[in-house]
Protein backbone atom coordinates (compact mmCIF):
# COMPACT_ATOMS: atom_id res chain seq x y z
CA MET A 1 23.55 185.12 -249.26
CA LEU A 2 20.04 184.55 -249.81
CA PHE A 3 18.96 188.04 -250.10
CA THR A 4 20.65 191.47 -251.14
CA THR A 5 20.84 194.19 -248.32
CA ASP A 6 18.12 196.20 -250.27
CA GLU A 7 15.81 193.32 -250.17
CA GLU A 8 16.64 192.18 -246.43
CA GLU A 9 15.56 195.69 -246.19
CA ASN A 10 12.13 195.61 -247.67
CA ILE A 11 11.67 192.22 -245.75
CA LEU A 12 12.27 194.12 -242.55
CA LEU A 13 10.12 196.98 -243.19
CA ALA A 14 7.49 194.14 -244.39
CA LYS A 15 7.98 192.26 -240.84
CA ALA A 16 7.55 195.91 -239.12
CA ALA A 17 4.43 196.65 -240.82
CA LEU A 18 3.01 193.21 -240.07
CA LYS A 19 4.05 193.51 -236.33
CA ILE A 20 2.10 196.96 -236.07
CA LYS A 21 -0.89 195.54 -237.82
CA LEU A 22 -1.18 192.19 -235.67
CA ASN A 23 -0.31 194.03 -232.31
CA ASP A 24 -4.27 194.59 -231.60
CA LEU A 25 -4.95 191.12 -232.34
CA ALA A 26 -2.55 189.88 -230.53
CA LEU A 27 -4.14 191.39 -227.44
CA THR A 28 -7.24 190.20 -228.49
CA ILE A 29 -6.45 186.73 -228.92
CA GLY A 30 -4.56 186.83 -225.48
CA LYS A 31 -8.02 187.28 -223.70
CA LEU A 32 -8.54 184.02 -224.97
CA GLY A 33 -5.56 182.83 -223.18
CA LEU A 34 -3.76 181.92 -226.67
CA GLU A 35 -1.23 184.55 -226.82
CA ASN A 36 1.73 182.31 -225.96
CA SER A 37 0.31 178.88 -227.51
CA ARG A 38 1.58 179.91 -230.81
CA SER A 39 -1.95 179.01 -232.07
CA TRP A 40 -2.05 181.41 -235.00
CA PHE A 41 0.11 182.79 -237.97
CA LEU A 42 -0.31 184.85 -240.88
CA SER A 43 -0.06 183.92 -244.46
CA GLY A 44 -1.53 185.10 -248.03
CA GLY A 45 -1.07 188.10 -250.47
CA ALA A 46 -0.67 190.79 -247.68
CA ILE A 47 2.85 189.88 -247.52
CA GLY A 48 3.67 190.58 -251.46
CA SER A 49 1.62 193.71 -251.05
CA LEU A 50 4.17 194.87 -248.23
CA LEU A 51 7.00 193.64 -249.99
CA ARG A 52 6.00 196.06 -252.96
CA ASN A 53 5.24 198.87 -250.74
CA GLU A 54 1.37 198.71 -251.55
CA THR A 55 -1.62 198.29 -249.39
CA PRO A 56 -2.97 194.84 -248.55
CA LYS A 57 -6.42 194.09 -249.50
CA ASP A 58 -6.61 192.05 -246.55
CA PHE A 59 -4.55 190.20 -243.80
CA ASP A 60 -5.18 186.29 -243.50
CA ILE A 61 -4.82 184.84 -240.11
CA TYR A 62 -5.00 180.92 -239.89
CA PHE A 63 -5.09 178.94 -236.73
CA ILE A 64 -3.20 175.79 -235.97
CA GLU A 65 -6.03 173.95 -234.33
CA SER A 66 -10.09 174.06 -234.70
CA ILE A 67 -10.35 174.62 -231.29
CA TRP A 68 -8.77 177.67 -231.42
CA ALA A 69 -10.59 178.83 -234.48
CA ASN A 70 -13.99 177.83 -232.62
CA GLN A 71 -13.19 179.90 -229.58
CA VAL A 72 -12.23 182.80 -231.72
CA ILE A 73 -15.50 182.76 -234.19
CA ARG A 74 -17.72 182.49 -230.72
CA LEU A 75 -15.91 185.37 -229.21
CA PHE A 76 -16.50 187.86 -232.16
CA LYS A 77 -20.32 186.27 -232.65
CA ASN A 78 -21.05 186.09 -229.02
CA ASP A 79 -19.36 189.17 -227.20
CA PRO A 80 -20.90 192.46 -227.89
CA SER A 81 -17.76 194.36 -227.00
CA TYR A 82 -15.98 192.40 -229.88
CA GLN A 83 -18.87 192.82 -232.16
CA ASN A 84 -17.70 196.30 -232.69
CA GLU A 85 -14.49 195.04 -234.19
CA VAL A 86 -16.07 193.13 -237.02
CA ALA A 87 -16.71 194.52 -240.33
CA VAL A 88 -20.45 195.45 -241.53
CA TYR A 89 -21.55 194.44 -244.84
CA GLU A 90 -23.85 196.16 -247.08
CA GLU A 91 -27.16 195.30 -247.55
CA LYS A 92 -26.81 193.69 -250.67
CA TYR A 93 -24.81 190.69 -248.94
CA ARG A 94 -26.88 187.68 -247.24
CA ASP A 95 -27.47 187.69 -243.54
CA VAL A 96 -25.55 184.48 -242.15
CA ASN A 97 -27.69 182.36 -239.68
CA SER A 98 -26.79 183.00 -236.12
CA VAL A 99 -24.38 185.76 -236.71
CA PRO A 100 -25.36 189.47 -235.32
CA LYS A 101 -27.38 191.23 -238.32
CA GLY A 102 -25.05 192.91 -240.69
CA LYS A 103 -21.43 191.47 -239.74
CA VAL A 104 -19.21 189.75 -241.65
CA ILE A 105 -19.24 186.33 -240.22
CA THR A 106 -19.37 183.56 -242.30
CA GLU A 107 -18.94 179.77 -242.29
CA ASN A 108 -15.38 180.42 -243.68
CA ALA A 109 -13.88 183.72 -241.77
CA VAL A 110 -14.57 186.54 -239.56
CA THR A 111 -13.53 189.86 -240.99
CA LEU A 112 -12.59 192.52 -238.80
CA LYS A 113 -12.97 196.34 -239.77
CA SER A 114 -9.01 196.41 -239.39
CA ASP A 115 -9.02 194.49 -243.00
CA ILE A 116 -7.91 191.22 -240.81
CA GLN A 117 -9.64 187.98 -241.70
CA LEU A 118 -9.90 185.31 -239.25
CA ILE A 119 -9.94 181.99 -241.30
CA THR A 120 -11.84 179.74 -239.21
CA LYS A 121 -12.74 177.07 -241.96
CA HIS A 122 -9.25 175.87 -242.61
CA TYR A 123 -6.96 175.29 -239.73
CA GLY A 124 -3.48 173.34 -239.21
CA THR A 125 0.22 174.10 -239.45
CA PRO A 126 1.85 176.57 -241.69
CA ASP A 127 2.93 173.60 -243.93
CA GLU A 128 -0.32 172.46 -243.97
CA ILE A 129 -2.17 175.14 -244.84
CA ARG A 130 0.33 176.45 -247.39
CA ALA A 131 0.39 173.41 -248.99
CA THR A 132 -3.53 174.10 -250.06
CA PHE A 133 -2.56 177.45 -251.52
CA ASP A 134 -3.11 178.05 -255.41
CA TYR A 135 -0.30 180.06 -256.32
CA VAL A 136 3.48 179.92 -254.90
CA HIS A 137 3.56 183.94 -254.31
CA CYS A 138 0.84 183.30 -251.32
CA MET A 139 2.93 181.14 -249.50
CA PRO A 140 5.25 183.14 -247.12
CA TRP A 141 4.10 183.21 -243.59
CA TYR A 142 4.76 185.47 -240.40
CA ASP A 143 5.34 183.99 -237.56
CA PRO A 144 3.87 187.04 -234.40
CA PHE A 145 5.28 185.20 -231.66
CA ASN A 146 8.95 185.20 -232.71
CA HIS A 147 8.80 188.13 -235.44
CA ILE A 148 9.98 185.83 -238.62
CA LEU A 149 9.07 186.05 -241.61
CA TYR A 150 9.28 182.97 -243.80
CA ILE A 151 9.90 183.57 -247.35
CA SER A 152 11.95 181.65 -249.97
CA ARG A 153 13.91 183.62 -252.55
CA GLU A 154 11.38 182.24 -255.25
CA GLN A 155 8.43 183.62 -253.26
CA TYR A 156 10.09 186.69 -252.91
CA ASP A 157 10.74 187.18 -256.61
CA LEU A 158 7.53 186.20 -257.75
CA ASN A 159 5.85 188.79 -255.41
CA ILE A 160 7.89 191.83 -256.42
CA ARG A 161 7.20 190.54 -260.18
CA LYS A 162 3.76 189.99 -259.57
CA GLU A 163 3.91 186.81 -261.22
CA LEU A 164 1.73 183.93 -260.88
CA VAL A 165 3.20 180.21 -260.47
CA ILE A 166 0.91 177.49 -259.63
CA ASN A 167 1.86 175.71 -256.69
CA ASN A 168 2.13 172.30 -257.49
CA GLN A 169 1.72 171.04 -253.74
CA SER A 170 -1.90 171.71 -253.76
C-alpha cells in the first residue's frame, strides 16, 4: 500500500476541492471547444495547501499546446463578458500593453478573480512542465478530465511536512 487510509482520505478531499474549484473554469474552456481535448491540467503549490487543509494562494493551470494557451488569453483579453472574470490589480502595478486597463493579464499568465492562474507562457505535457519546477513538492498534478491526482509518496510527504527539496530534473 502506497498511502494509508487516512492519507487516501486526505487525497480524496484535495481532489474534491480541486474538482469544485475547476468546475467553472471547465465550463469557460468548454466554450472554446477544448473541454474534451485534454488540453489543460493543474499543477503547483495549491495541491500541497489542500493536502494540509490550507487555503491555496492560487491554482496554476497549464496548457498542453501553445494554441490552446493563445485561445484562452485572447478570450480574456478581447471578450468583455470574460474580462469581468479577470482579477484587477492595484494602481501601483504597471499596465501591460494591449490589455484591458487594470486587468491582471501579463506575458506569463491571466489571473482570474477566483485565484486561478492560467499560465500562458509555458506549455507542454505534465511531465515536460513539471520537469522545469524548482521544487519536488510542487510536482503533483491533477487531471481534471479523469479526476486523477498524480502524486508520489515523496511528493505527498514533502507537502505535508512543508519541506523543500530541489527538483534535480530542472
